[in-house]
Amino acid sequence: MANNADKNLLVGCAAGFSGDRTDAALPVVQALVASGQPSVLIFETLAERTLALAQLARRTDPDAGYEPLLVDLLRPVLARCLAHGVRIVSNFGAANPHGAARRIHALAAELGLRRPRIAVLQGDDLSGPEHRALLQGALGDAMPTEPIVSANAYIGAQAIADALRAGADVVVCGRVADPSLVLGPALAHYGWVLDDWDRLARATMAGHLLECGAQVTGGYFADPGYKDVPGLAHLGYPIAEIDADGHCTVTKPPGTGGCITERTVKEQLLYELHDPAAYLTPDVVADITTARVTPVGPDAVRLEGVQGHARPAMLKVNVCFESGWFAEGDISYAGPRAEARARLAGEVLRERLQGLGPLRIDLIGVTSVFGDDTSRWLDAPAYGDGEARDVRLRVALQHRDHASAQRLVREVTALYTCGPAGGGGVRTAMRQRLGTVSCLVPREAVAVRFEMVG
């Protein structure tokens, strides 16, 4: 990618999590192509437990385990990207990057396109038995005794850059740090050395602005009457223009909804940032205490002044493990004395399920978001006047034993005829529960590489 290093690099983001909108990519790609500049499209589709769910899916189907919406995300834009040299970089490989690569090749064939060169990153998956001693040493007494579902290290941008330099059209990753999806293309494009900490930190924070998709264009910002956002139903997803020093200007495709302002950028800049002077990533420690956020035009905001420090010696690893079963059920009560009937139903369930462990009992619309796991509100109402006329009772239980957890499902259903008057619309669910612990492992213990598969 360094052949066009005299031109600024554009990186567009078209997804901020698994399950994001699938119509976001086309306007982004159209804007990238129209610019005539070197361009990369990223999809960020992993959260902390997405990989564990992907591993569970792969247990059922060895060909599964990558982003379920992969085809829906790529179908509208794959042809344009290949025709115009817009590289695609994403962590949508999840627990099965090779499976994702095979599906992308199949999609290209279905669309009558040339076979794309796909690079698959490897090394983040530490869930195999060969890594147990490493995890045990890092976790100590916190090492799960239950079966491990997934263990993944947050790897960085270098292998992404190497894959792009090797000519990859698409780079498929598993668990890489979210900002590394942007830093990798910048490294490949500008040829920065890996200890150019200021430039690496600046491009990392560009990645931080993009990684959550439409959050920076107003999606997570909107609060009617206080922070109004136009065209929220048709949000444009963000594009960052990164210069040779790593500074960036964030924009969005023309004609799309949302907004990019000093306020939206500052909110996203601080999102999930525990220490503004030391944002730890696998690539660099970023410091935004001297950062400057400046509007430079309509829906265009520039970020400058980020500083960087040497990367950490350790890599973060998330370990997810089987943790029993989660059962929940809900039922509605409406009309006069609805709240009193819902409270009585909660009392019935608490008594019927006594001994199984703590229940989470909520009256949605009365006390739920501001409630807690103790369900103390049953005995002493904390909110409202007790006269709610449209109430949804929700009850949840976690238990290691499937049959015990399933009792909640049966008891909620039984409220149809065994509970207070007028209950209806019962809905129940059972799913396997996952626990999570995190640790740090030495960087040199994680062997990161890429493999070109087409």
Coordinates of C-alpha atoms in Angstrom, one line a residue:
M1 CA 0.0 0.0 0.0
A2 CA 3.0 2.3 0.4
N3 CA 3.1 3.2 -3.3
N4 CA 0.5 5.9 -2.8
A5 CA 1.9 7.2 0.5
D6 CA 2.0 10.7 -0.9
K7 CA -1.9 10.7 -0.7
N8 CA -3.8 10.6 2.6
L9 CA -5.4 7.3 3.5
L10 CA -9.2 7.1 3.9
V11 CA -10.6 4.4 6.3
G12 CA -14.4 3.9 6.4
C13 CA -16.2 1.9 9.0
A14 CA -19.4 0.1 8.1
A15 CA -20.2 -1.9 11.3
G16 CA -19.6 -1.3 15.0
F17 CA -20.7 -4.7 16.5
S18 CA -22.1 -8.1 15.5
G19 CA -25.7 -7.4 14.4
D20 CA -25.2 -3.9 13.2
R21 CA -27.1 -2.5 10.2
T22 CA -26.2 -4.2 6.9
D23 CA -27.0 -1.2 4.7
A24 CA -24.3 1.0 6.0
A25 CA -21.4 -0.1 3.8
L26 CA -22.7 1.0 0.4
P27 CA -22.7 4.8 1.1
V28 CA -19.3 4.5 2.7
V29 CA -17.8 2.7 -0.2
Q30 CA -19.3 5.1 -2.7
A31 CA -17.7 8.0 -0.8
L32 CA -14.4 6.2 -0.7
V33 CA -14.4 5.4 -4.4
A34 CA -15.5 8.9 -5.3
S35 CA -12.5 10.4 -3.4
G36 CA -9.9 8.8 -5.6
Q37 CA -7.7 8.3 -2.6
P38 CA -6.2 5.1 -1.2
S39 CA -9.0 3.6 0.8
V40 CA -9.8 0.8 3.3
L41 CA -13.2 -0.4 4.5
I42 CA -13.4 -1.9 8.0
F43 CA -16.2 -3.9 9.8
E44 CA -15.8 -4.2 13.5
T45 CA -18.1 -7.0 14.7
L46 CA -16.7 -8.4 17.9
A47 CA -17.5 -7.7 21.5
E48 CA -16.1 -9.4 24.6
R49 CA -18.4 -12.5 24.5
T50 CA -19.1 -12.6 20.8
L51 CA -16.2 -15.0 20.3
A52 CA -17.5 -17.4 22.9
L53 CA -20.9 -17.5 21.2
A54 CA -19.1 -18.1 17.9
Q55 CA -17.2 -21.0 19.4
L56 CA -20.5 -22.5 20.6
A57 CA -21.9 -22.1 17.1
R58 CA -18.8 -23.9 15.7
R59 CA -19.4 -26.8 18.1
T60 CA -22.8 -27.4 16.4
D61 CA -21.5 -26.7 12.9
P62 CA -17.8 -26.9 12.1
D63 CA -18.3 -24.5 9.2
A64 CA -19.9 -21.8 11.4
G65 CA -18.3 -19.6 14.0
Y66 CA -17.7 -16.5 11.9
E67 CA -20.0 -13.4 11.8
P68 CA -23.5 -14.6 11.0
L69 CA -24.2 -11.5 8.9
L70 CA -21.0 -11.8 6.8
V71 CA -22.7 -12.2 3.5
D72 CA -25.3 -9.5 4.2
L73 CA -22.5 -7.1 5.0
L74 CA -20.3 -7.8 2.0
R75 CA -22.8 -8.6 -0.8
P76 CA -23.7 -4.9 -1.5
V77 CA -20.1 -3.8 -1.7
L78 CA -17.7 -6.6 -2.5
A79 CA -17.8 -6.0 -6.3
R80 CA -17.1 -2.2 -5.9
C81 CA -14.3 -2.8 -3.4
L82 CA -12.5 -5.3 -5.7
A83 CA -13.0 -3.2 -8.8
H84 CA -11.7 0.0 -7.2
G85 CA -9.0 -1.3 -4.9
V86 CA -10.8 -0.6 -1.7
R87 CA -9.2 -3.1 0.8
I88 CA -11.5 -4.7 3.4
V89 CA -10.2 -5.4 6.9
S90 CA -12.4 -6.9 9.6
N91 CA -12.6 -9.1 12.7
F92 CA -15.6 -10.9 11.3
G93 CA -13.6 -14.1 11.2
A94 CA -14.5 -14.5 15.0
A95 CA -13.9 -18.1 16.0
N96 CA -13.5 -19.4 12.4
P97 CA -11.5 -17.0 10.2
H98 CA -10.7 -19.7 7.6
G99 CA -14.5 -20.4 7.4
A100 CA -15.1 -16.8 6.8
A101 CA -12.5 -16.7 4.1
R102 CA -14.1 -19.7 2.3
R103 CA -17.5 -18.0 2.5
I104 CA -16.1 -14.8 1.0
H105 CA -14.6 -16.8 -1.9
A106 CA -17.9 -18.5 -2.4
L107 CA -19.7 -15.2 -2.4
A108 CA -17.3 -13.7 -5.0
A109 CA -18.0 -16.8 -7.2
E110 CA -21.7 -16.3 -6.8
L111 CA -21.4 -12.7 -7.9
G112 CA -19.2 -13.5 -10.9
L113 CA -16.2 -11.7 -9.4
R114 CA -12.6 -12.4 -9.6
R115 CA -11.2 -14.5 -6.7
P116 CA -10.1 -12.1 -4.0
R117 CA -6.8 -12.5 -2.3
I118 CA -7.7 -13.1 1.3
A119 CA -5.3 -13.1 4.3
V120 CA -6.3 -14.9 7.5
L121 CA -4.8 -13.8 10.7
Q122 CA -3.9 -16.5 13.2
G123 CA -2.5 -16.6 16.8
D124 CA -5.2 -14.9 18.9
D125 CA -7.0 -18.2 19.7
L126 CA -5.5 -19.6 22.9
S127 CA -8.4 -22.0 23.7
G128 CA -6.6 -25.2 22.8
P129 CA -5.1 -27.6 25.4
E130 CA -1.6 -26.5 24.4
H131 CA -2.3 -23.1 25.9
R132 CA -3.7 -24.4 29.3
A133 CA -0.4 -24.0 31.1
L134 CA 0.0 -20.4 29.9
L135 CA -3.5 -19.5 31.0
Q136 CA -3.1 -21.3 34.4
G137 CA 0.1 -19.4 35.0
A138 CA -1.6 -16.1 34.2
L139 CA -4.8 -16.7 36.0
G140 CA -3.7 -18.6 39.0
D141 CA -6.6 -19.3 41.4
A142 CA -8.9 -17.5 39.0
M143 CA -8.4 -20.3 36.4
P144 CA -11.9 -21.7 35.6
T145 CA -12.7 -25.2 36.7
E146 CA -15.5 -25.3 34.3
P147 CA -14.9 -26.1 30.6
I148 CA -13.3 -23.3 28.7
V149 CA -15.3 -22.1 25.6
S150 CA -12.9 -19.5 24.3
A151 CA -9.7 -17.8 25.2
N152 CA -8.4 -15.1 22.9
A153 CA -5.6 -12.6 23.0
Y154 CA -6.1 -9.0 21.8
I155 CA -3.4 -8.9 19.1
G156 CA -2.3 -5.8 17.3
A157 CA -1.9 -4.2 13.9
Q158 CA 1.4 -5.5 12.6
A159 CA 0.1 -8.7 11.0
I160 CA -2.7 -6.7 9.3
A161 CA -0.1 -4.3 7.8
D162 CA 2.0 -7.2 6.7
A163 CA -1.0 -8.9 5.0
L164 CA -1.9 -5.7 3.2
R165 CA 1.7 -5.2 2.0
A166 CA 1.6 -8.7 0.7
G167 CA -1.3 -7.8 -1.6
A168 CA -4.4 -8.9 0.4
D169 CA -7.7 -7.6 -0.9
V170 CA -9.4 -8.8 2.3
V171 CA -7.9 -9.3 5.7
V172 CA -9.9 -11.6 8.0
C173 CA -9.1 -11.5 11.7
G174 CA -10.4 -13.0 14.9
R175 CA -9.7 -11.1 18.1
V176 CA -7.6 -8.1 17.3
A177 CA -7.9 -4.9 19.3
D178 CA -10.6 -2.7 17.7
P179 CA -8.4 0.3 16.8
S180 CA -5.8 -2.0 15.2
L181 CA -8.2 -2.5 12.3
V182 CA -7.4 1.1 11.4
L183 CA -3.8 1.3 12.5
G184 CA -2.9 -1.7 10.4
P185 CA -3.8 -0.1 7.1
A186 CA -2.1 3.2 8.2
L187 CA 1.1 1.2 9.0
A188 CA 0.9 -0.5 5.6
H189 CA 0.2 2.8 3.7
Y190 CA 2.8 5.1 5.3
G191 CA 5.4 2.5 6.2
W192 CA 5.8 3.8 9.8
V193 CA 8.2 2.0 12.0
L194 CA 6.7 0.1 14.9
D195 CA 8.2 2.4 17.6
D196 CA 7.0 5.7 16.1
W197 CA 4.8 6.0 19.1
D198 CA 3.2 9.4 18.4
R199 CA 2.1 8.4 14.9
L200 CA 0.9 5.0 16.1
A201 CA -1.1 6.6 18.9
R202 CA -2.7 9.1 16.6
A203 CA -3.9 6.5 14.1
T204 CA -5.0 4.3 17.0
M205 CA -7.3 7.1 18.3
A206 CA -8.6 7.4 14.7
G207 CA -9.5 3.8 15.0
H208 CA -11.1 4.4 18.4
L209 CA -13.3 7.0 16.8
L210 CA -14.4 4.7 14.0
E211 CA -14.6 1.4 15.9
C212 CA -18.2 1.8 17.2
G213 CA -19.6 2.7 13.8
A214 CA -22.5 5.2 14.0
Q215 CA -21.8 6.2 17.6
V216 CA -19.5 9.0 16.4
T217 CA -22.0 10.2 13.7
G218 CA -24.7 10.8 16.3
G219 CA -26.2 7.4 17.0
Y220 CA -25.2 7.0 20.6
F221 CA -25.2 10.7 21.1
A222 CA -28.8 11.5 20.3
D223 CA -31.0 12.8 23.2
P224 CA -34.1 14.6 21.9
G225 CA -34.4 18.2 23.0
Y226 CA -31.0 18.2 24.5
K227 CA -28.7 16.7 21.8
D228 CA -30.7 16.6 18.6
V229 CA -29.4 14.6 15.6
P230 CA -31.0 15.0 12.2
G231 CA -31.9 12.0 10.0
L232 CA -31.3 9.4 12.7
A233 CA -33.1 6.7 10.7
H234 CA -30.5 7.0 7.9
L235 CA -27.3 7.5 9.8
G236 CA -24.1 7.7 7.8
Y237 CA -21.2 5.7 9.1
P238 CA -17.8 7.4 9.7
I239 CA -14.8 7.9 7.4
A240 CA -11.4 9.0 8.7
E241 CA -8.8 10.7 6.6
I242 CA -5.5 9.9 8.2
D243 CA -2.4 12.0 7.2
A244 CA 1.2 11.1 7.2
D245 CA 1.6 12.2 10.8
G246 CA -1.3 10.1 12.0
H247 CA -3.7 13.1 12.6
C248 CA -7.2 12.5 11.2
T249 CA -10.3 14.2 10.0
V250 CA -13.6 12.4 10.6
T251 CA -16.4 12.8 8.1
K252 CA -19.4 10.8 6.8
P253 CA -20.8 10.1 3.4
P254 CA -22.7 13.0 1.8
G255 CA -26.4 12.8 1.8
T256 CA -26.6 10.5 4.9
G257 CA -28.2 11.3 8.2
G258 CA -26.6 12.0 11.5
C259 CA -23.9 14.6 12.3
I260 CA -20.3 14.8 13.1
T261 CA -19.5 17.7 15.5
E262 CA -17.0 18.6 18.2
R263 CA -19.4 17.1 20.8
T264 CA -19.9 13.7 19.0
V265 CA -16.2 13.3 18.5
K266 CA -15.3 14.2 22.1
E267 CA -17.9 11.8 23.4
Q268 CA -16.6 8.9 21.3
L269 CA -13.0 9.9 22.1
L270 CA -13.7 9.4 25.8
Y271 CA -15.8 6.2 25.3
E272 CA -14.4 3.3 27.4
L273 CA -11.3 5.2 28.1
H274 CA -10.3 4.4 31.7
D275 CA -7.2 6.7 31.7
P276 CA -6.9 9.6 29.2
A277 CA -3.1 9.6 29.7
A278 CA -2.7 5.9 29.1
Y279 CA -5.1 4.1 26.8
L280 CA -3.5 0.7 26.6
T281 CA -3.6 -1.2 23.3
P282 CA -1.3 -4.0 21.9
D283 CA 0.3 -1.5 19.6
V284 CA 0.9 1.6 21.7
V285 CA -0.1 3.4 24.8
A286 CA -2.1 6.5 23.7
D287 CA -2.3 9.8 25.6
I288 CA -5.1 12.2 24.7
T289 CA -4.4 14.7 27.4
T290 CA -2.9 17.1 24.8
A291 CA -5.4 16.2 22.0
R292 CA -7.2 18.9 20.1
V293 CA -10.7 18.4 18.6
T294 CA -11.5 21.1 15.9
P295 CA -14.4 21.4 13.5
V296 CA -13.1 22.1 10.0
G297 CA -16.3 22.1 8.0
P298 CA -19.8 20.7 7.9
D299 CA -19.7 17.2 9.4
A300 CA -15.9 17.3 9.5
V301 CA -13.9 17.3 12.7
R302 CA -10.1 17.1 13.0
L303 CA -8.3 15.3 15.8
E304 CA -4.7 16.3 16.5
G305 CA -2.2 16.4 19.3
V306 CA -2.4 12.8 20.5
Q307 CA 0.8 11.5 22.0
G308 CA 2.1 7.9 22.3
H309 CA 4.3 5.9 24.6
A310 CA 5.9 2.4 24.2
R311 CA 3.5 -0.5 23.8
P312 CA 2.8 -2.8 26.8
A313 CA 4.9 -5.9 27.3
M314 CA 1.8 -8.0 28.0
L315 CA -1.3 -8.8 25.9
K316 CA -4.8 -9.0 27.4
V317 CA -6.6 -12.3 27.1
N318 CA -10.3 -12.9 27.7
V319 CA -11.3 -16.4 28.8
C320 CA -14.9 -17.4 28.6
F321 CA -16.1 -20.6 30.3
E322 CA -19.3 -22.6 30.8
S323 CA -21.2 -21.1 33.8
G324 CA -24.5 -23.0 34.0
W325 CA -27.8 -21.9 32.6
F326 CA -29.7 -18.6 32.4
A327 CA -33.5 -18.8 32.5
E328 CA -35.9 -15.9 32.2
G329 CA -39.6 -15.3 31.7
D330 CA -42.0 -12.4 31.6
I331 CA -45.7 -11.7 31.7
S332 CA -47.8 -8.6 31.3
Y333 CA -50.5 -7.1 33.5
A334 CA -52.7 -4.2 32.5
G335 CA -55.5 -2.1 33.7
P336 CA -56.6 -1.2 37.2
R337 CA -54.3 -2.6 40.0
A338 CA -51.9 -3.9 37.3
E339 CA -48.9 -3.1 39.4
A340 CA -50.3 -4.8 42.5
R341 CA -51.1 -7.9 40.5
A342 CA -47.6 -7.9 39.0
R343 CA -46.0 -7.6 42.5
L344 CA -48.2 -10.5 43.7
A345 CA -47.0 -12.6 40.8
G346 CA -43.4 -11.8 41.7
E347 CA -44.0 -12.8 45.3
V348 CA -45.6 -16.1 44.1
L349 CA -42.5 -16.9 42.0
R350 CA -40.1 -15.9 44.8
E351 CA -41.9 -18.3 47.1
R352 CA -42.3 -21.1 44.6
L353 CA -38.6 -21.0 43.5
Q354 CA -37.2 -20.5 47.0
G355 CA -33.9 -22.4 47.5
L356 CA -32.8 -22.2 43.8
G357 CA -30.8 -19.1 44.4
P358 CA -31.4 -15.4 44.1
L359 CA -34.0 -14.3 41.6
R360 CA -33.8 -11.1 39.6
I361 CA -37.4 -9.7 39.5
D362 CA -38.2 -6.5 37.6
L363 CA -41.3 -4.5 36.9
I364 CA -40.4 -3.1 33.5
G365 CA -41.6 0.4 33.4
V366 CA -41.7 0.8 37.2
T367 CA -38.4 -0.5 38.5
S368 CA -36.0 -2.4 36.3
V369 CA -33.1 -0.3 34.9
F370 CA -32.8 1.3 38.4
G371 CA -33.4 -2.0 40.2
D372 CA -30.9 -4.5 41.4
D373 CA -30.5 -8.2 41.8
T374 CA -31.9 -8.3 45.3
S375 CA -35.5 -7.6 44.3
R376 CA -36.0 -5.6 47.4
W377 CA -38.6 -3.5 45.7
L378 CA -41.1 -6.3 46.3
D379 CA -41.1 -5.4 50.0
A380 CA -40.6 -1.7 49.7
P381 CA -41.6 0.1 46.5
A382 CA -38.8 2.5 45.5
Y383 CA -40.3 4.2 42.5
G384 CA -43.6 5.5 41.2
D385 CA -46.9 5.8 43.1
G386 CA -47.8 2.1 42.9
E387 CA -50.6 2.7 40.4
A388 CA -48.9 1.7 37.1
R389 CA -51.5 0.4 34.7
D390 CA -49.3 -1.3 32.1
V391 CA -46.6 -3.5 33.6
R392 CA -44.3 -6.2 32.3
L393 CA -43.0 -8.6 35.1
R394 CA -39.6 -10.1 34.3
V395 CA -38.0 -12.8 36.4
A396 CA -34.5 -14.3 35.8
L397 CA -32.4 -17.0 37.4
Q398 CA -28.9 -18.3 36.9
H399 CA -28.2 -21.9 37.9
R400 CA -25.5 -24.5 37.1
D401 CA -28.1 -27.2 36.7
H402 CA -30.3 -27.2 33.5
A403 CA -33.3 -28.8 35.1
S404 CA -33.3 -26.4 38.1
A405 CA -33.1 -23.4 35.8
Q406 CA -35.9 -24.8 33.7
R407 CA -38.2 -24.7 36.8
L408 CA -38.4 -20.9 36.4
V409 CA -39.7 -21.3 32.8
R410 CA -42.4 -23.6 34.0
E411 CA -43.4 -21.5 36.9
V412 CA -43.7 -18.3 34.9
T413 CA -45.8 -20.1 32.3
A414 CA -48.1 -21.5 35.1
L415 CA -49.0 -17.9 36.1
Y416 CA -51.5 -18.0 33.2
T417 CA -54.0 -19.8 35.5
C418 CA -52.2 -20.1 38.8
G419 CA -51.3 -16.5 39.3
P420 CA -53.1 -13.2 39.7
A421 CA -55.9 -12.2 37.4
G422 CA -55.3 -11.0 33.9
G423 CA -51.8 -12.1 33.2
G424 CA -50.9 -12.6 29.5
G425 CA -48.3 -12.7 26.8
V426 CA -45.9 -15.0 28.6
R427 CA -42.5 -15.3 27.0
T428 CA -39.7 -17.5 28.3
A429 CA -36.1 -18.4 27.3
M430 CA -33.3 -20.7 28.3
R431 CA -29.7 -20.3 27.3
Q432 CA -26.3 -21.4 28.3
R433 CA -24.5 -19.0 30.6
L434 CA -20.9 -17.9 30.0
G435 CA -18.5 -16.6 32.6
T436 CA -15.5 -14.4 31.8
V437 CA -12.2 -13.8 33.4
S438 CA -9.3 -11.7 32.0
C439 CA -5.5 -11.9 32.4
L440 CA -2.3 -10.7 30.8
V441 CA 0.2 -12.9 29.0
P442 CA 3.7 -12.1 27.7
R443 CA 3.6 -10.8 24.2
E444 CA 6.2 -13.3 23.0
A445 CA 3.9 -16.2 24.1
V446 CA 1.4 -15.3 21.4
A447 CA 2.6 -16.3 17.9
V448 CA 0.8 -14.0 15.4
R449 CA 1.0 -14.6 11.7
F450 CA -1.1 -14.4 8.5
E451 CA -1.8 -16.9 5.9
M452 CA -2.8 -16.0 2.3
V453 CA -5.6 -18.2 1.2
G454 CA -6.5 -16.9 -2.3

